[in-house]
Structure formats: structure tokens, C-alpha cells
mmCIF file of C-alpha atoms in Angstrom:
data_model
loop_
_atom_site.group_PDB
_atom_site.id
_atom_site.type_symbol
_atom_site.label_atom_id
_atom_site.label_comp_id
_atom_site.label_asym_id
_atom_site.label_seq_id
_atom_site.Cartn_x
_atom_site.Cartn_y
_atom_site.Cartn_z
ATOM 1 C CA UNK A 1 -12.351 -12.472 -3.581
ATOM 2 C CA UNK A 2 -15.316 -10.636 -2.614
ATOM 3 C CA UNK A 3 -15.561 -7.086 -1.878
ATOM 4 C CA UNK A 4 -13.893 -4.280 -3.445
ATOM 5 C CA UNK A 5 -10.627 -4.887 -5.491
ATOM 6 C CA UNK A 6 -8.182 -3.208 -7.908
ATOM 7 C CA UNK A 7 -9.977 -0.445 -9.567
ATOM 8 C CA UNK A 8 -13.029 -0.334 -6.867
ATOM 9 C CA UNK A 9 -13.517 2.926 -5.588
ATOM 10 C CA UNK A 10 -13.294 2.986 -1.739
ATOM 11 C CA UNK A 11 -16.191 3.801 -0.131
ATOM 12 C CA UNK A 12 -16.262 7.257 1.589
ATOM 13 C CA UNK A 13 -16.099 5.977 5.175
ATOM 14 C CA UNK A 14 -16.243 8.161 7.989
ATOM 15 C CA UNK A 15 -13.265 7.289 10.150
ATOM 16 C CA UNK A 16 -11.941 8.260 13.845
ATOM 17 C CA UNK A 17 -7.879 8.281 13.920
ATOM 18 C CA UNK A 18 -5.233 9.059 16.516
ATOM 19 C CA UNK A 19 -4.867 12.490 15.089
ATOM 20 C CA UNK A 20 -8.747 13.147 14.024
ATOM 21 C CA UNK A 21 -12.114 12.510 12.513
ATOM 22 C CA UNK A 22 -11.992 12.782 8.842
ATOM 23 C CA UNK A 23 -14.065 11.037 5.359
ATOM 24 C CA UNK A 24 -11.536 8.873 3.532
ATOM 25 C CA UNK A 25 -12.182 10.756 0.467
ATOM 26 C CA UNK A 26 -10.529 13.714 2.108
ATOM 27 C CA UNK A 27 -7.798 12.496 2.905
ATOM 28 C CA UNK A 28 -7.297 10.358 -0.663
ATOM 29 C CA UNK A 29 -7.841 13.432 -2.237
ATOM 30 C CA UNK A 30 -4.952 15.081 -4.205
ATOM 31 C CA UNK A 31 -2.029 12.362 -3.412
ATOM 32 C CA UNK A 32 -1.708 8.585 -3.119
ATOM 33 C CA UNK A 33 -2.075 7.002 -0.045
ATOM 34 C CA UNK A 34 -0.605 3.489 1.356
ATOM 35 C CA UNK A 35 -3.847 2.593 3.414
ATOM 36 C CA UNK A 36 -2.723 -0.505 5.595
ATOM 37 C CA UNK A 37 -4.199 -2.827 8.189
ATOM 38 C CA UNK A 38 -3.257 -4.689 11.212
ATOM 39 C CA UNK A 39 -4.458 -8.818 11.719
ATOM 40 C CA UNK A 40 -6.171 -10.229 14.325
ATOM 41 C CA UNK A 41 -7.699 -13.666 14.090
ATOM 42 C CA UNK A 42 -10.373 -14.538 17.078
ATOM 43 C CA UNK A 43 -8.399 -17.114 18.158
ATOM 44 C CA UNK A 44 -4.999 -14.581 18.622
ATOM 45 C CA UNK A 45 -7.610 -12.309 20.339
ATOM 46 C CA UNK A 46 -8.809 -14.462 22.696
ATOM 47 C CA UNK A 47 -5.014 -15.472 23.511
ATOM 48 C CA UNK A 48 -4.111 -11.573 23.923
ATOM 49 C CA UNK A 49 -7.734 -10.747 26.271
ATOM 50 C CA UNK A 50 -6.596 -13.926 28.719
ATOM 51 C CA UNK A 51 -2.842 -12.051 29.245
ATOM 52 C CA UNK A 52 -4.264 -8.909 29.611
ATOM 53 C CA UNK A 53 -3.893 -7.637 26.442
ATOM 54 C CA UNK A 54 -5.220 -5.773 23.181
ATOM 55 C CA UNK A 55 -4.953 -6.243 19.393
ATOM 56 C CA UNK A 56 -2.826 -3.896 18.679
ATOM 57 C CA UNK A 57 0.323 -4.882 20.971
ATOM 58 C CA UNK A 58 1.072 -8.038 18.750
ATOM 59 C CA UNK A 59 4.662 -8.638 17.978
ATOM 60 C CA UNK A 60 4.665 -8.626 13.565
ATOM 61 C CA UNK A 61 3.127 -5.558 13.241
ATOM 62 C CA UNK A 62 4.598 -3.813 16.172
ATOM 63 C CA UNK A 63 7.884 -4.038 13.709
ATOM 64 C CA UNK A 64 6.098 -3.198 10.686
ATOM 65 C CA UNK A 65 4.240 -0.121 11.992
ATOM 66 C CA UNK A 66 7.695 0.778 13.017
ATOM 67 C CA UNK A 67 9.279 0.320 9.762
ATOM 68 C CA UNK A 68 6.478 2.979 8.253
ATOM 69 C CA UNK A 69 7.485 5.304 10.125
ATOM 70 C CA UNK A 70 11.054 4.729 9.875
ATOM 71 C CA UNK A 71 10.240 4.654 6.101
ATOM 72 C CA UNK A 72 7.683 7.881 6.358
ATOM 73 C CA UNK A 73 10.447 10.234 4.284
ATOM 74 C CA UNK A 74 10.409 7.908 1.606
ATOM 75 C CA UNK A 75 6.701 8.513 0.952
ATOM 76 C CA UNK A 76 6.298 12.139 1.730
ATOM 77 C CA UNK A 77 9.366 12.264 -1.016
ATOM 78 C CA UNK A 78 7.099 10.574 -3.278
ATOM 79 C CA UNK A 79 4.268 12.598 -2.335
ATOM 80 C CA UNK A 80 2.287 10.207 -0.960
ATOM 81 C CA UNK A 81 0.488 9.892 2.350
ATOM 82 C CA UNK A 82 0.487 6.635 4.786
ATOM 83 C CA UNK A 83 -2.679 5.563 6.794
ATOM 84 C CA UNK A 84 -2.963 2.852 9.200
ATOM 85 C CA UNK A 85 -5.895 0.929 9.914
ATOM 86 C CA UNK A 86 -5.962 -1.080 13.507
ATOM 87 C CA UNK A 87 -8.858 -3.140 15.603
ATOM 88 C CA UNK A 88 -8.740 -1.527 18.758
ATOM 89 C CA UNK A 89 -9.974 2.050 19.872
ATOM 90 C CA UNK A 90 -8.304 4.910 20.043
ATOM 91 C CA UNK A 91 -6.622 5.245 23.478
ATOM 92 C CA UNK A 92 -4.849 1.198 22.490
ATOM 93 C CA UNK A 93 -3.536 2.912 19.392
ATOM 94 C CA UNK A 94 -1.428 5.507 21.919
ATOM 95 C CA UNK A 95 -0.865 3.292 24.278
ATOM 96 C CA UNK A 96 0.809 1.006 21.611
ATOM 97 C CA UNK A 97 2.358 3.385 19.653
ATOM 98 C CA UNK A 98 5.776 4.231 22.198
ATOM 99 C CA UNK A 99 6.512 0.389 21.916
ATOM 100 C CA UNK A 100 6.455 0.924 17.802
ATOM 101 C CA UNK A 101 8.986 3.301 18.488
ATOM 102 C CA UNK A 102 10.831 1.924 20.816
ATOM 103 C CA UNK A 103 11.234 -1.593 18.875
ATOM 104 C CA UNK A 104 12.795 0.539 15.897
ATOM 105 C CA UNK A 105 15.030 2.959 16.063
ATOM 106 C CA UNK A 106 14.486 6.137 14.076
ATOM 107 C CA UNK A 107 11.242 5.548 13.664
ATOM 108 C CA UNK A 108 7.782 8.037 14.330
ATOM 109 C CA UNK A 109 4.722 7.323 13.659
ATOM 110 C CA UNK A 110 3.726 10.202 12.277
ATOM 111 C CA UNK A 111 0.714 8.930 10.098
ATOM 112 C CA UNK A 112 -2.904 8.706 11.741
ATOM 113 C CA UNK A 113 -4.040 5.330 12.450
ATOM 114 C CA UNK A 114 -7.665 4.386 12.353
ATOM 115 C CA UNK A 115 -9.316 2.922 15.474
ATOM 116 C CA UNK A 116 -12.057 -0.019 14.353
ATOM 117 C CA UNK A 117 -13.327 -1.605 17.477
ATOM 118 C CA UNK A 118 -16.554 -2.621 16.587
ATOM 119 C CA UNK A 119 -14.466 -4.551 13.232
ATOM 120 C CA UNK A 120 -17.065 -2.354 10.943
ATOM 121 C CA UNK A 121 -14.562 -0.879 8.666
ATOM 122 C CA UNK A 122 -12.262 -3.824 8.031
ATOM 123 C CA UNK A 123 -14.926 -5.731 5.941
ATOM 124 C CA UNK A 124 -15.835 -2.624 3.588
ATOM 125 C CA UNK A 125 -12.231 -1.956 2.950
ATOM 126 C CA UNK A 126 -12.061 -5.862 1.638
ATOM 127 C CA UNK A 127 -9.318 -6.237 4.165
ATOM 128 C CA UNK A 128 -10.388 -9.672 5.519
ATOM 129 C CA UNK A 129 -8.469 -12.949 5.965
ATOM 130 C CA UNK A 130 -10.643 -15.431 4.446
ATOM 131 C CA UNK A 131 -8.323 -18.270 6.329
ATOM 132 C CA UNK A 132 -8.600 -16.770 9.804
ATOM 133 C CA UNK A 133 -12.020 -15.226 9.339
ATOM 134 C CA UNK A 134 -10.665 -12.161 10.544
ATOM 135 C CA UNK A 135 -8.904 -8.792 9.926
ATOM 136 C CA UNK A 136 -6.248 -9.201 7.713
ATOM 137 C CA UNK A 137 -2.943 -8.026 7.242
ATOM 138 C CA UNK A 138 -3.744 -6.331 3.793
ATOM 139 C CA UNK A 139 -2.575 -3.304 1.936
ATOM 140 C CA UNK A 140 -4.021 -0.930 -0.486
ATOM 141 C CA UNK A 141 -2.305 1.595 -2.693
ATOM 142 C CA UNK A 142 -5.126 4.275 -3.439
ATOM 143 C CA UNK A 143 -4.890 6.911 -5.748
ATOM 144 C CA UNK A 144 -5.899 10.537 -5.889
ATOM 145 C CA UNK A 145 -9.026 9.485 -7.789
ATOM 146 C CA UNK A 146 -9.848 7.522 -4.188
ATOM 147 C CA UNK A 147 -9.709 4.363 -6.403
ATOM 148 C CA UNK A 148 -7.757 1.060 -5.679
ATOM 149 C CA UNK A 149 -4.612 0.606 -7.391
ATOM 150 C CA UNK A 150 -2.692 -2.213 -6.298
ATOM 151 C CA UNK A 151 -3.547 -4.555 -2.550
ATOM 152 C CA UNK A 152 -1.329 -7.038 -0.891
ATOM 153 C CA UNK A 153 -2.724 -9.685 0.886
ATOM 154 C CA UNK A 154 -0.377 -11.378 3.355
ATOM 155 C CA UNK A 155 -0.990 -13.861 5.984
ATOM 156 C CA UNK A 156 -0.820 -13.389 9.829
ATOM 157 C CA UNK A 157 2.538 -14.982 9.976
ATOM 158 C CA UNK A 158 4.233 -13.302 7.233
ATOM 159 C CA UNK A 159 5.844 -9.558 7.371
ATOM 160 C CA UNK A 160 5.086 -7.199 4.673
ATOM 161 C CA UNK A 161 8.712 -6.035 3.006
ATOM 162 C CA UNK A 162 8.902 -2.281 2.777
ATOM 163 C CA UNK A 163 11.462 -2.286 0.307
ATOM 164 C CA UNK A 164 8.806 -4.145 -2.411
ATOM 165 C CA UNK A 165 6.095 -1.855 -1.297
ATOM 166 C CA UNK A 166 8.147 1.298 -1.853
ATOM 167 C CA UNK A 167 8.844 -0.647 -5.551
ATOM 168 C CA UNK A 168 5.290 -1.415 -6.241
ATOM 169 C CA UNK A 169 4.251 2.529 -5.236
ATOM 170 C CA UNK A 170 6.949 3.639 -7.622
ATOM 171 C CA UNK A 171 6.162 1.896 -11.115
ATOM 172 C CA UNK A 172 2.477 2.686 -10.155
ATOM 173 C CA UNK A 173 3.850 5.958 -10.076
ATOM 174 C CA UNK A 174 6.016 5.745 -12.962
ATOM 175 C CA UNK A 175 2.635 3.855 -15.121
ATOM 176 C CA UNK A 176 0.192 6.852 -13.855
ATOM 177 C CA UNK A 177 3.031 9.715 -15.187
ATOM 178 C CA UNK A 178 3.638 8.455 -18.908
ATOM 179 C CA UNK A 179 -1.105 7.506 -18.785
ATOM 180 C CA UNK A 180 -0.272 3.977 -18.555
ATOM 181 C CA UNK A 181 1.708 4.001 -21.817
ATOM 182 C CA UNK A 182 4.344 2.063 -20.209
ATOM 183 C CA UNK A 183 4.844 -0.978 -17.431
ATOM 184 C CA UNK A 184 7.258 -1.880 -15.618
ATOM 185 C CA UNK A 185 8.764 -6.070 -16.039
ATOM 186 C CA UNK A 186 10.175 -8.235 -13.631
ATOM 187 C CA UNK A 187 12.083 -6.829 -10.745
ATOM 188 C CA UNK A 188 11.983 -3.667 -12.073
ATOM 189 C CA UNK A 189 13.756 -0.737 -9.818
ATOM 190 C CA UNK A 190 13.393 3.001 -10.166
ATOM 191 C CA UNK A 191 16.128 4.075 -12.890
ATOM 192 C CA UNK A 192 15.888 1.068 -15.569
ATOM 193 C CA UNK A 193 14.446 0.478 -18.642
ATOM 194 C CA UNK A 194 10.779 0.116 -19.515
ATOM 195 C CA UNK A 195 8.364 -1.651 -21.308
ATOM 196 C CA UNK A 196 6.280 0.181 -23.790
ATOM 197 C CA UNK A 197 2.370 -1.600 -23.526
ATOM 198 C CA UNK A 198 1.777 -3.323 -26.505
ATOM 199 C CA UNK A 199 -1.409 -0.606 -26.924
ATOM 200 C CA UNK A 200 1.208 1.839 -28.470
ATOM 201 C CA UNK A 201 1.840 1.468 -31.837
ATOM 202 C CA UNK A 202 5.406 1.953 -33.342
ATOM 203 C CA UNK A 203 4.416 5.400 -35.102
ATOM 204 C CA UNK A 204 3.413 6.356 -31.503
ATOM 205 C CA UNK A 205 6.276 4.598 -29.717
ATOM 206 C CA UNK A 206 8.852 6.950 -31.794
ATOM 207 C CA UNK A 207 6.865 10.334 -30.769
ATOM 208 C CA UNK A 208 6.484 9.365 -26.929
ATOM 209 C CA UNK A 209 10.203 8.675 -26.870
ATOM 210 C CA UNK A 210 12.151 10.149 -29.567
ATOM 211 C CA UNK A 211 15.121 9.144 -27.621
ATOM 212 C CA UNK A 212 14.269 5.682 -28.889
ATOM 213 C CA UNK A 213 13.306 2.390 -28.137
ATOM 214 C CA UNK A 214 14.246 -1.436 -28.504
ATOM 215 C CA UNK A 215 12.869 -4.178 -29.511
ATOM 216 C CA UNK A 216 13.779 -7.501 -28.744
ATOM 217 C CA UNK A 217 14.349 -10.177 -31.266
ATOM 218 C CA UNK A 218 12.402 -12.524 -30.587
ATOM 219 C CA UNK A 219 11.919 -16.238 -32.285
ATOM 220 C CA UNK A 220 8.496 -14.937 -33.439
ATOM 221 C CA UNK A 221 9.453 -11.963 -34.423
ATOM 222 C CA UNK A 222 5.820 -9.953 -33.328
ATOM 223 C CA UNK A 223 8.054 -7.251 -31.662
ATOM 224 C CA UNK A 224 5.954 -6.828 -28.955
ATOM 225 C CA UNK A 225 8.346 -6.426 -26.660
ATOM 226 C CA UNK A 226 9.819 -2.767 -26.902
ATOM 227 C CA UNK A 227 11.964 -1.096 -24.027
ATOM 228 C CA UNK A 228 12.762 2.259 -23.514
ATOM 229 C CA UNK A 229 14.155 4.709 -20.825
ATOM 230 C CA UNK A 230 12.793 7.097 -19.449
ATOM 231 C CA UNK A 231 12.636 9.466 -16.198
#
């Protein structure tokens, strides 16, 4: 997939938002950040313009902005910072933006959102649909070093679900606090066992976690597969 991707760092764009003008590097800097963007294929644009219409006030993400900010406590918990990224200007965005809350109870948007009329930022931020030819619903989870850490690419008809982005966010989390020593396997939730990366040798395994570790028996008995828990 062209453009940049996981481990890219993202360019230091200069951005206009609904709360202000800031460099992206600035805002990356010192947390993580859930940077996430908004679709709108020409053909759904068109369809919106004849009713009267803008981007923004599409029907998916109207509930999935809503669920960010109805989810906003769970990141600032974490420490980490939520940015949204949208096609319109800036007086759409507040337009929009009592609808959001309206659709979902509970929920503020709290978090800037980034205006992109011209569609100039969407392609250096790699958030394209290659399908539609147009911006995408995509998601980035950038960390303090402003590089990329994990994206989601979803299609226009398909919702993002909070609950695995708030999973994803936390064994990056979990990976980035024991230096990538660890990862986390299948369906992992915060709380359960981890895997200790194959990297580690035994020696070191026993030092990192002297509470110990286990390995599975396995029917070719490499032990490579070592779990441990940790906090």
C-alpha cells in the first residue's frame, strides 16, 4: 500500500482544527494519539451536495465520532490523546458536531477535529481508500516518537469497534512498557498472560520475570512459546 505505514514517521503537517492551528508533531509529542479519519467516496459526495448536504453529516461516522467521545475517559485514562480528521471545513465540523452528540448519549466531543477541504492532508496521512478512490475510513495509533504504530483500514460500509481499538492501544501499550520484550497472542485482554518474544533468551526470560514463566510443551519441543504475567 503506498504511502506511509507502520513505523513511517508522520509528516509534520500543519493542520487547522475545531479548537486551533497546531503542527502534528506538537500535538504527538509526549503521549500517544488515536489519529482517525472520516470516508467520503465522490460518488457519496455527489449524493450528499444534490440533498443539500456536506461530508461530514453521513450516518456511520456520525455514530462513531460519537462513540469517541463517549469513549474519551478511556483514553485520557490511558494517557493518550484522540484526533479526528474530516473532509469538510471548519464551520461543517460545528455544525455537525451537536448531531454526534445528540445520536449518542453521554457523549462530547471533546477532541479537535481537523478540517481538510481541499482533500490535501488525507493522501499524506496514507488514509486513502484505494476501492473508492477516496478518503478512507482509516486509523492510526501514533506514538510519542510521532511514528506509526498500528492503522486500521476499514471500508465505507463497515463501523470501526471501539472496544478492539481500545485492545489494540493497550498491548501496544503493554509491548512499548516491558521495550518490546513481550507480545500479546490471540484475543488477548488487559490482565492475562503474555508471550515472551522469542528474542529473549531463557537466562534473560528468568531476570525480566523472576516471578516466572511457562513454556508450553509442544510436539517439537523448541520452547518457543513462553508465557508470563505481568502488570
Amino acid at each position: 500500500m503506498p504511502g506511509i505505514t507502520l513505523g513511517d514517521t508522520v509528516p509534520n503537517l500543519e493542520v487547522e482544527t475545531t479548537h486551533k492551528n497546531f503542527k502534528l508533531h506538537d500535538y504527538f509529542a509526549d503521549s500517544w494519539t488515536v489519529l482517525f479519519s472520516h470516508p467520503a467516496s465522490p460518488i457519496y459526495l455527489l449524493s450528499l451536495l444534490t440533498n443539500g448536504l456536506k461530508g461530514d453529516f453521513t450516518p456511520v461516522c456520525t455514530t462513531e465520532l460519537g462513540a469517541m467521545g463517549k469513549y474519551a475517559h478511556e483514553f485520557e485514562q490511558r494517557g493518550v490523546k484522540l484526533l479526528g480528521l474530516s473532509c469538510d471545513d471548519i464551520q461543517s465540523h460545528k455544525d455537525w458536531i451537536p448531531d454526534i452528540e445528540a445520536f449518542t448519549p453521554g457523549s462530547k466531543v471533546t477532541y479537535p477535529i481537523i478540517a481538510d477541504p481541499n482533500k490535501e492532508i488525507i493522501p499524506q496521512l496514507n488514509m486513502i481508500d484505494p476501492i473508492e478512490n477516496g478518503p478512507s475510513r482509516a486509523l492510526h495509533i501514533v506514538g510519542p516518537d510521532c511514528k506509526i504504530k498500528l492503522s486500521f483500514l476499514y471500508p465505507s460500509t463497515t463501523g470501526r469497534n471501539m472496544d478492539e481499538v481500545l485492545r489494540a492501544l493497550d498491548s501496544l501499550l503493554m509491548a512499548a512498557k516491558h521495550k518490546n520484550k513481550i507480545a500479546t497472542p490471540v484475543n488477548w485482554k488487559p490482565d492475562e498472560p503474555v508471550v515472551i518474544s522469542p528474542a529473549v533468551s531463557d537466562e534473560e526470560a528468568k531476570k525480566l520475570f523472576p516471578q516466572g514463566f511457562k513454556t508450553a510443551e509442544l510436539p517439537s519441543k523448541k520452547g518457543y512459546l513462553r508465557v508470563a504475567d505481568v502488570s
